[in-house]
PDB file of C-alpha atoms and ligand atoms in Angstrom:
ATOM      1  CA  MET A   1      -1.191  23.453  46.413  1.00  0.00           C
ATOM      2  CA  LYS A   2       0.020  20.015  45.435  1.00  0.00           C
ATOM      3  CA  LYS A   3      -3.054  19.593  43.246  1.00  0.00           C
ATOM      4  CA  THR A   4      -2.410  22.875  41.449  1.00  0.00           C
ATOM      5  CA  PHE A   5       1.141  21.797  40.812  1.00  0.00           C
ATOM      6  CA  ALA A   6       0.012  18.430  39.468  1.00  0.00           C
ATOM      7  CA  ALA A   7      -2.537  20.126  37.197  1.00  0.00           C
ATOM      8  CA  GLY A   8       0.226  22.408  35.942  1.00  0.00           C
ATOM      9  CA  VAL A   9       2.438  19.441  35.129  1.00  0.00           C
ATOM     10  CA  VAL A  10      -0.416  17.707  33.304  1.00  0.00           C
ATOM     11  CA  ALA A  11      -1.139  20.886  31.305  1.00  0.00           C
ATOM     12  CA  CYS A  12       2.546  21.189  30.324  1.00  0.00           C
ATOM     13  CA  VAL A  13       2.673  17.575  29.225  1.00  0.00           C
ATOM     14  CA  MET A  14      -0.445  18.061  27.118  1.00  0.00           C
ATOM     15  CA  VAL A  15       0.996  21.167  25.471  1.00  0.00           C
ATOM     16  CA  ALA A  16       4.218  19.256  24.798  1.00  0.00           C
ATOM     17  CA  VAL A  17       2.292  16.370  23.230  1.00  0.00           C
ATOM     18  CA  VAL A  18       0.350  18.698  20.932  1.00  0.00           C
ATOM     19  CA  TRP A  19       3.529  20.522  20.025  1.00  0.00           C
ATOM     20  CA  ALA A  20       5.366  17.279  19.284  1.00  0.00           C
ATOM     21  CA  ASP A  21       2.469  16.224  17.091  1.00  0.00           C
ATOM     22  CA  ASN A  22       2.568  19.399  15.025  1.00  0.00           C
ATOM     23  CA  ARG A  23       6.322  19.421  14.883  1.00  0.00           C
ATOM     24  CA  ASP A  24       6.260  16.097  13.040  1.00  0.00           C
ATOM     25  CA  GLY A  25       4.580  17.979  10.237  1.00  0.00           C
ATOM     26  CA  HIS A  26       3.254  14.809   8.677  1.00  0.00           C
ATOM     27  CA  VAL A  27      -0.264  14.735   7.341  1.00  0.00           C
ATOM     28  CA  TYR A  28      -1.766  11.276   7.080  1.00  0.00           C
ATOM     29  CA  LYS A  29      -2.809  10.337   3.594  1.00  0.00           C
ATOM     30  CA  LYS A  30      -4.535   7.041   2.971  1.00  0.00           C
ATOM     31  CA  THR A  31      -3.052   4.516   0.590  1.00  0.00           C
ATOM     32  CA  ALA A  32      -4.873   1.278   1.510  1.00  0.00           C
ATOM     33  CA  SER A  33      -8.525   0.601   0.772  1.00  0.00           C
ATOM     34  CA  VAL A  34     -10.669  -0.419   3.727  1.00  0.00           C
ATOM     35  CA  HIS A  35     -10.819  -3.866   2.163  1.00  0.00           C
ATOM     36  CA  ASP A  36      -7.024  -4.102   2.238  1.00  0.00           C
ATOM     37  CA  LEU A  37      -6.795  -2.828   5.815  1.00  0.00           C
ATOM     38  CA  MET A  38      -9.172  -5.656   6.734  1.00  0.00           C
ATOM     39  CA  GLU A  39      -7.482  -8.327   4.629  1.00  0.00           C
ATOM     40  CA  TYR A  40      -3.837  -7.519   5.276  1.00  0.00           C
ATOM     41  CA  MET A  41      -3.824  -5.884   8.692  1.00  0.00           C
ATOM     42  CA  VAL A  42      -6.851  -7.060  10.669  1.00  0.00           C
ATOM     43  CA  LYS A  43      -7.304 -10.591   9.314  1.00  0.00           C
ATOM     44  CA  PRO A  44      -3.741 -11.874   9.892  1.00  0.00           C
ATOM     45  CA  ALA A  45      -3.848 -10.469  13.418  1.00  0.00           C
ATOM     46  CA  MET A  46      -7.213 -12.095  14.120  1.00  0.00           C
ATOM     47  CA  ASP A  47      -6.001 -15.399  12.642  1.00  0.00           C
ATOM     48  CA  LYS A  48      -3.151 -15.422  15.146  1.00  0.00           C
ATOM     49  CA  ILE A  49      -5.526 -14.661  18.000  1.00  0.00           C
ATOM     50  CA  LYS A  50      -7.870 -17.402  16.803  1.00  0.00           C
ATOM     51  CA  THR A  51      -5.052 -19.960  16.642  1.00  0.00           C
ATOM     52  CA  TYR A  52      -4.170 -19.208  20.262  1.00  0.00           C
ATOM     53  CA  ARG A  53      -7.807 -19.311  21.337  1.00  0.00           C
ATOM     54  CA  GLU A  54      -8.349 -22.703  19.738  1.00  0.00           C
ATOM     55  CA  ALA A  55      -5.326 -24.013  21.627  1.00  0.00           C
ATOM     56  CA  GLY A  56      -6.799 -22.643  24.887  1.00  0.00           C
ATOM     57  CA  GLY A  57      -4.172 -19.893  25.057  1.00  0.00           C
ATOM     58  CA  PRO A  58      -2.196 -17.713  24.615  1.00  0.00           C
ATOM     59  CA  SER A  59       0.254 -19.420  26.928  1.00  0.00           C
ATOM     60  CA  GLY A  60       3.762 -18.398  27.869  1.00  0.00           C
ATOM     61  CA  LYS A  61       5.437 -15.032  27.558  1.00  0.00           C
ATOM     62  CA  ASP A  62       6.118 -15.236  23.831  1.00  0.00           C
ATOM     63  CA  GLU A  63       2.544 -16.000  22.892  1.00  0.00           C
ATOM     64  CA  TRP A  64       1.188 -13.236  25.108  1.00  0.00           C
ATOM     65  CA  LYS A  65       3.653 -10.846  23.521  1.00  0.00           C
ATOM     66  CA  THR A  66       2.553 -11.905  20.037  1.00  0.00           C
ATOM     67  CA  ALA A  67      -1.116 -11.613  21.036  1.00  0.00           C
ATOM     68  CA  PHE A  68      -0.428  -8.097  22.324  1.00  0.00           C
ATOM     69  CA  GLY A  69       1.281  -7.150  19.068  1.00  0.00           C
ATOM     70  CA  ALA A  70      -1.537  -8.610  16.983  1.00  0.00           C
ATOM     71  CA  ILE A  71      -4.120  -6.578  18.866  1.00  0.00           C
ATOM     72  CA  THR A  72      -2.100  -3.392  18.404  1.00  0.00           C
ATOM     73  CA  MET A  73      -2.497  -3.938  14.633  1.00  0.00           C
ATOM     74  CA  VAL A  74      -6.260  -4.232  15.017  1.00  0.00           C
ATOM     75  CA  ASN A  75      -6.255  -1.064  17.115  1.00  0.00           C
ATOM     76  CA  GLU A  76      -4.214   0.805  14.519  1.00  0.00           C
ATOM     77  CA  ALA A  77      -6.483  -0.379  11.703  1.00  0.00           C
ATOM     78  CA  ALA A  78      -9.550   0.761  13.636  1.00  0.00           C
ATOM     79  CA  GLN A  79      -7.967   4.193  13.936  1.00  0.00           C
ATOM     80  CA  LEU A  80      -7.129   4.260  10.234  1.00  0.00           C
ATOM     81  CA  VAL A  81     -10.733   3.618   9.210  1.00  0.00           C
ATOM     82  CA  LEU A  82     -11.604   6.852  11.001  1.00  0.00           C
ATOM     83  CA  MET A  83      -9.052   8.907   9.104  1.00  0.00           C
ATOM     84  CA  ASP A  84      -8.804  10.829   5.870  1.00  0.00           C
ATOM     85  CA  GLY A  85     -12.443  10.781   4.876  1.00  0.00           C
ATOM     86  CA  ARG A  86     -13.054   7.049   5.388  1.00  0.00           C
ATOM     87  CA  ILE A  87     -15.931   7.501   7.878  1.00  0.00           C
ATOM     88  CA  LYS A  88     -19.276   6.762   6.245  1.00  0.00           C
ATOM     89  CA  ASP A  89     -21.864   7.095   9.024  1.00  0.00           C
ATOM     90  CA  ASP A  90     -22.566   6.567  12.727  1.00  0.00           C
ATOM     91  CA  PRO A  91     -22.325   2.746  12.785  1.00  0.00           C
ATOM     92  CA  TRP A  92     -18.944   3.120  11.096  1.00  0.00           C
ATOM     93  CA  ARG A  93     -17.722   5.629  13.647  1.00  0.00           C
ATOM     94  CA  ASP A  94     -19.268   3.755  16.589  1.00  0.00           C
ATOM     95  CA  GLY A  95     -17.952   0.345  15.503  1.00  0.00           C
ATOM     96  CA  ALA A  96     -14.418   1.584  15.018  1.00  0.00           C
ATOM     97  CA  SER A  97     -14.521   3.503  18.314  1.00  0.00           C
ATOM     98  CA  GLN A  98     -15.704   0.352  20.105  1.00  0.00           C
ATOM     99  CA  VAL A  99     -12.838  -1.611  18.568  1.00  0.00           C
ATOM    100  CA  ILE A 100     -10.325   1.044  19.619  1.00  0.00           C
ATOM    101  CA  ALA A 101     -11.535   1.114  23.235  1.00  0.00           C
ATOM    102  CA  ALA A 102     -11.960  -2.653  23.612  1.00  0.00           C
ATOM    103  CA  SER A 103      -8.672  -3.487  21.923  1.00  0.00           C
ATOM    104  CA  GLY A 104      -7.047  -1.236  24.526  1.00  0.00           C
ATOM    105  CA  ASP A 105      -8.560  -3.454  27.241  1.00  0.00           C
ATOM    106  CA  ALA A 106      -7.483  -6.621  25.426  1.00  0.00           C
ATOM    107  CA  MET A 107      -3.957  -5.211  25.055  1.00  0.00           C
ATOM    108  CA  MET A 108      -3.829  -4.492  28.772  1.00  0.00           C
ATOM    109  CA  GLY A 109      -4.992  -8.064  29.433  1.00  0.00           C
ATOM    110  CA  ALA A 110      -2.314  -9.462  27.122  1.00  0.00           C
ATOM    111  CA  TYR A 111       0.332  -7.234  28.677  1.00  0.00           C
ATOM    112  CA  ARG A 112      -0.557  -8.548  32.120  1.00  0.00           C
ATOM    113  CA  MET A 113      -1.038 -12.104  30.826  1.00  0.00           C
ATOM    114  CA  ASP A 114      -4.505 -11.868  32.357  1.00  0.00           C
ATOM    115  CA  ALA A 115      -6.669 -14.332  30.435  1.00  0.00           C
ATOM    116  CA  ASP A 116      -9.905 -12.984  31.879  1.00  0.00           C
ATOM    117  CA  GLY A 117      -9.268  -9.316  31.010  1.00  0.00           C
ATOM    118  CA  TYR A 118      -7.916 -10.338  27.627  1.00  0.00           C
ATOM    119  CA  GLY A 119     -10.988 -12.463  26.851  1.00  0.00           C
ATOM    120  CA  LYS A 120     -13.405  -9.728  27.892  1.00  0.00           C
ATOM    121  CA  GLY A 121     -11.555  -7.172  25.794  1.00  0.00           C
ATOM    122  CA  LEU A 122     -11.649  -9.433  22.740  1.00  0.00           C
ATOM    123  CA  LYS A 123     -15.339 -10.107  23.157  1.00  0.00           C
ATOM    124  CA  ALA A 124     -16.140  -6.396  23.312  1.00  0.00           C
ATOM    125  CA  MET A 125     -13.834  -5.859  20.351  1.00  0.00           C
ATOM    126  CA  SER A 126     -15.796  -8.357  18.235  1.00  0.00           C
ATOM    127  CA  ALA A 127     -18.989  -6.492  19.090  1.00  0.00           C
ATOM    128  CA  GLY A 128     -17.360  -3.402  17.581  1.00  0.00           C
ATOM    129  CA  CYS A 129     -16.471  -5.289  14.380  1.00  0.00           C
ATOM    130  CA  LYS A 130     -20.104  -6.381  14.173  1.00  0.00           C
ATOM    131  CA  THR A 131     -21.485  -2.859  14.672  1.00  0.00           C
ATOM    132  CA  CYS A 132     -19.744  -1.751  11.500  1.00  0.00           C
ATOM    133  CA  HIS A 133     -20.003  -5.012   9.548  1.00  0.00           C
ATOM    134  CA  ASP A 134     -23.768  -5.291  10.074  1.00  0.00           C
ATOM    135  CA  VAL A 135     -24.137  -2.194   7.936  1.00  0.00           C
ATOM    136  CA  HIS A 136     -21.036  -2.105   5.766  1.00  0.00           C
ATOM    137  CA  LYS A 137     -19.751  -5.593   5.122  1.00  0.00           C
ATOM    138  CA  LYS A 138     -21.949  -7.160   2.524  1.00  0.00           C
ATOM    139  CA  GLU A 139     -22.166 -10.917   2.230  1.00  0.00           C
ATOM    140  CA  LYS A 140     -20.309 -12.235  -0.779  1.00  0.00           C
ATOM    141  CA  GLU A 141     -22.669 -13.441  -3.483  1.00  0.00           C
TER     142      GLU A 141
HETATM  143  C1  HEC B   1     -15.603   0.865  10.531  1.00  0.00           C
HETATM  144  C2  HEC B   1     -16.070  -0.306   9.914  1.00  0.00           C
HETATM  145  C3  HEC B   1     -15.405  -1.605  10.198  1.00  0.00           C
HETATM  146  C4  HEC B   1     -14.925  -2.085  11.389  1.00  0.00           C
HETATM  147  C5  HEC B   1     -14.940  -1.417  12.756  1.00  0.00           C
HETATM  148  C6  HEC B   1     -14.403  -3.400  11.118  1.00  0.00           C
HETATM  149  N1  HEC B   1     -14.543  -3.692   9.799  1.00  0.00           N
HETATM  150 FE1  HEC B   1     -13.975  -5.415   8.893  1.00  0.00          FE
HETATM  151  N2  HEC B   1     -14.737  -4.752   7.152  1.00  0.00           N
HETATM  152  C7  HEC B   1     -15.314  -3.506   6.936  1.00  0.00           C
HETATM  153  C8  HEC B   1     -15.735  -3.406   5.551  1.00  0.00           C
HETATM  154  C9  HEC B   1     -16.374  -2.191   4.928  1.00  0.00           C
HETATM  155  C10 HEC B   1     -15.406  -4.635   4.947  1.00  0.00           C
HETATM  156  C11 HEC B   1     -15.663  -5.032   3.488  1.00  0.00           C
HETATM  157  C12 HEC B   1     -14.492  -4.595   2.676  1.00  0.00           C
HETATM  158  C13 HEC B   1     -14.614  -5.017   1.236  1.00  0.00           C
HETATM  159  O1  HEC B   1     -14.426  -6.193   0.952  1.00  0.00           O
HETATM  160  O2  HEC B   1     -14.882  -4.149   0.416  1.00  0.00           O
HETATM  161  C14 HEC B   1     -14.773  -5.448   5.976  1.00  0.00           C
HETATM  162  C15 HEC B   1     -14.256  -6.713   5.743  1.00  0.00           C
HETATM  163  C16 HEC B   1     -13.636  -7.489   6.679  1.00  0.00           C
HETATM  164  C17 HEC B   1     -13.040  -8.793   6.431  1.00  0.00           C
HETATM  165  C18 HEC B   1     -13.016  -9.503   5.085  1.00  0.00           C
HETATM  166  C19 HEC B   1     -11.730  -9.149   4.385  1.00  0.00           C
HETATM  167  C20 HEC B   1     -11.517 -10.023   3.163  1.00  0.00           C
HETATM  168  O3  HEC B   1     -10.441 -10.621   3.069  1.00  0.00           O
HETATM  169  O4  HEC B   1     -12.427 -10.084   2.330  1.00  0.00           O
HETATM  170  C21 HEC B   1     -12.542  -9.231   7.610  1.00  0.00           C
HETATM  171  C22 HEC B   1     -11.824 -10.547   7.870  1.00  0.00           C
HETATM  172  C23 HEC B   1     -12.819  -8.229   8.607  1.00  0.00           C
HETATM  173  N3  HEC B   1     -13.480  -7.169   8.002  1.00  0.00           N
HETATM  174  C24 HEC B   1     -12.474  -8.339   9.930  1.00  0.00           C
HETATM  175  C25 HEC B   1     -12.765  -7.381  10.876  1.00  0.00           C
HETATM  176  C26 HEC B   1     -12.553  -7.560  12.287  1.00  0.00           C
HETATM  177  C27 HEC B   1     -12.009  -8.815  12.935  1.00  0.00           C
HETATM  178  C28 HEC B   1     -12.930  -6.395  12.895  1.00  0.00           C
HETATM  179  C29 HEC B   1     -12.883  -6.036  14.337  1.00  0.00           C
HETATM  180  C30 HEC B   1     -11.685  -6.274  15.049  1.00  0.00           C
HETATM  181  C31 HEC B   1     -13.394  -5.499  11.854  1.00  0.00           C
HETATM  182  N4  HEC B   1     -13.289  -6.143  10.653  1.00  0.00           N
HETATM  183  C32 HEC B   1     -13.843  -4.227  12.080  1.00  0.00           C
HETATM  184  C33 HEC B   1     -15.480  -2.536   7.853  1.00  0.00           C
HETATM  185  C34 HEC B   1     -15.152  -2.629   9.197  1.00  0.00           C
END
């Protein structure tokens, strides 16, 4: 009985979420090139993360909060490369999906100030970058 009730609540929440989504009535339309998403959204976030890593951190609440925020940008960018006709092939889709999942783990690590979970999430995230880059990011000549 309790289970049925819980399932009912979950179903209602899901309906509400879908409804809220449609109610917004906004259709995403890309404005940035993939290059610009990488240069202006992903790179600054990764630079911040790299600075902390080189200092052996993040350390302290503020740095963990900033690390969390930086990773949310990477997560958002990885979602954007899957939208509005940007997907090119399977490595593209797989790489971005890996980044989305792993950045979620890294965000959880940062939120908990758990260096181990954070590090593992970031490592898996980089593997996702590589999956797409191996095929789609050409070396500069
Ligand atoms: C779905 C594919 C895809 C994924 C996933 C992806 N990238 Fe990229 N990235 C690209 C492409 C395509 C380019 C080349 C863009 C261009 O210069 O035209 C690029 C270029 C870049 C650049 C160079 C930008 C510049 O200033 O020239 C950086 C830095 C970068 N990516 C970082 C990352 C990081 C870090 C991740 C993972 C967190 C990541 N990318 C994930 C597709 C991807």
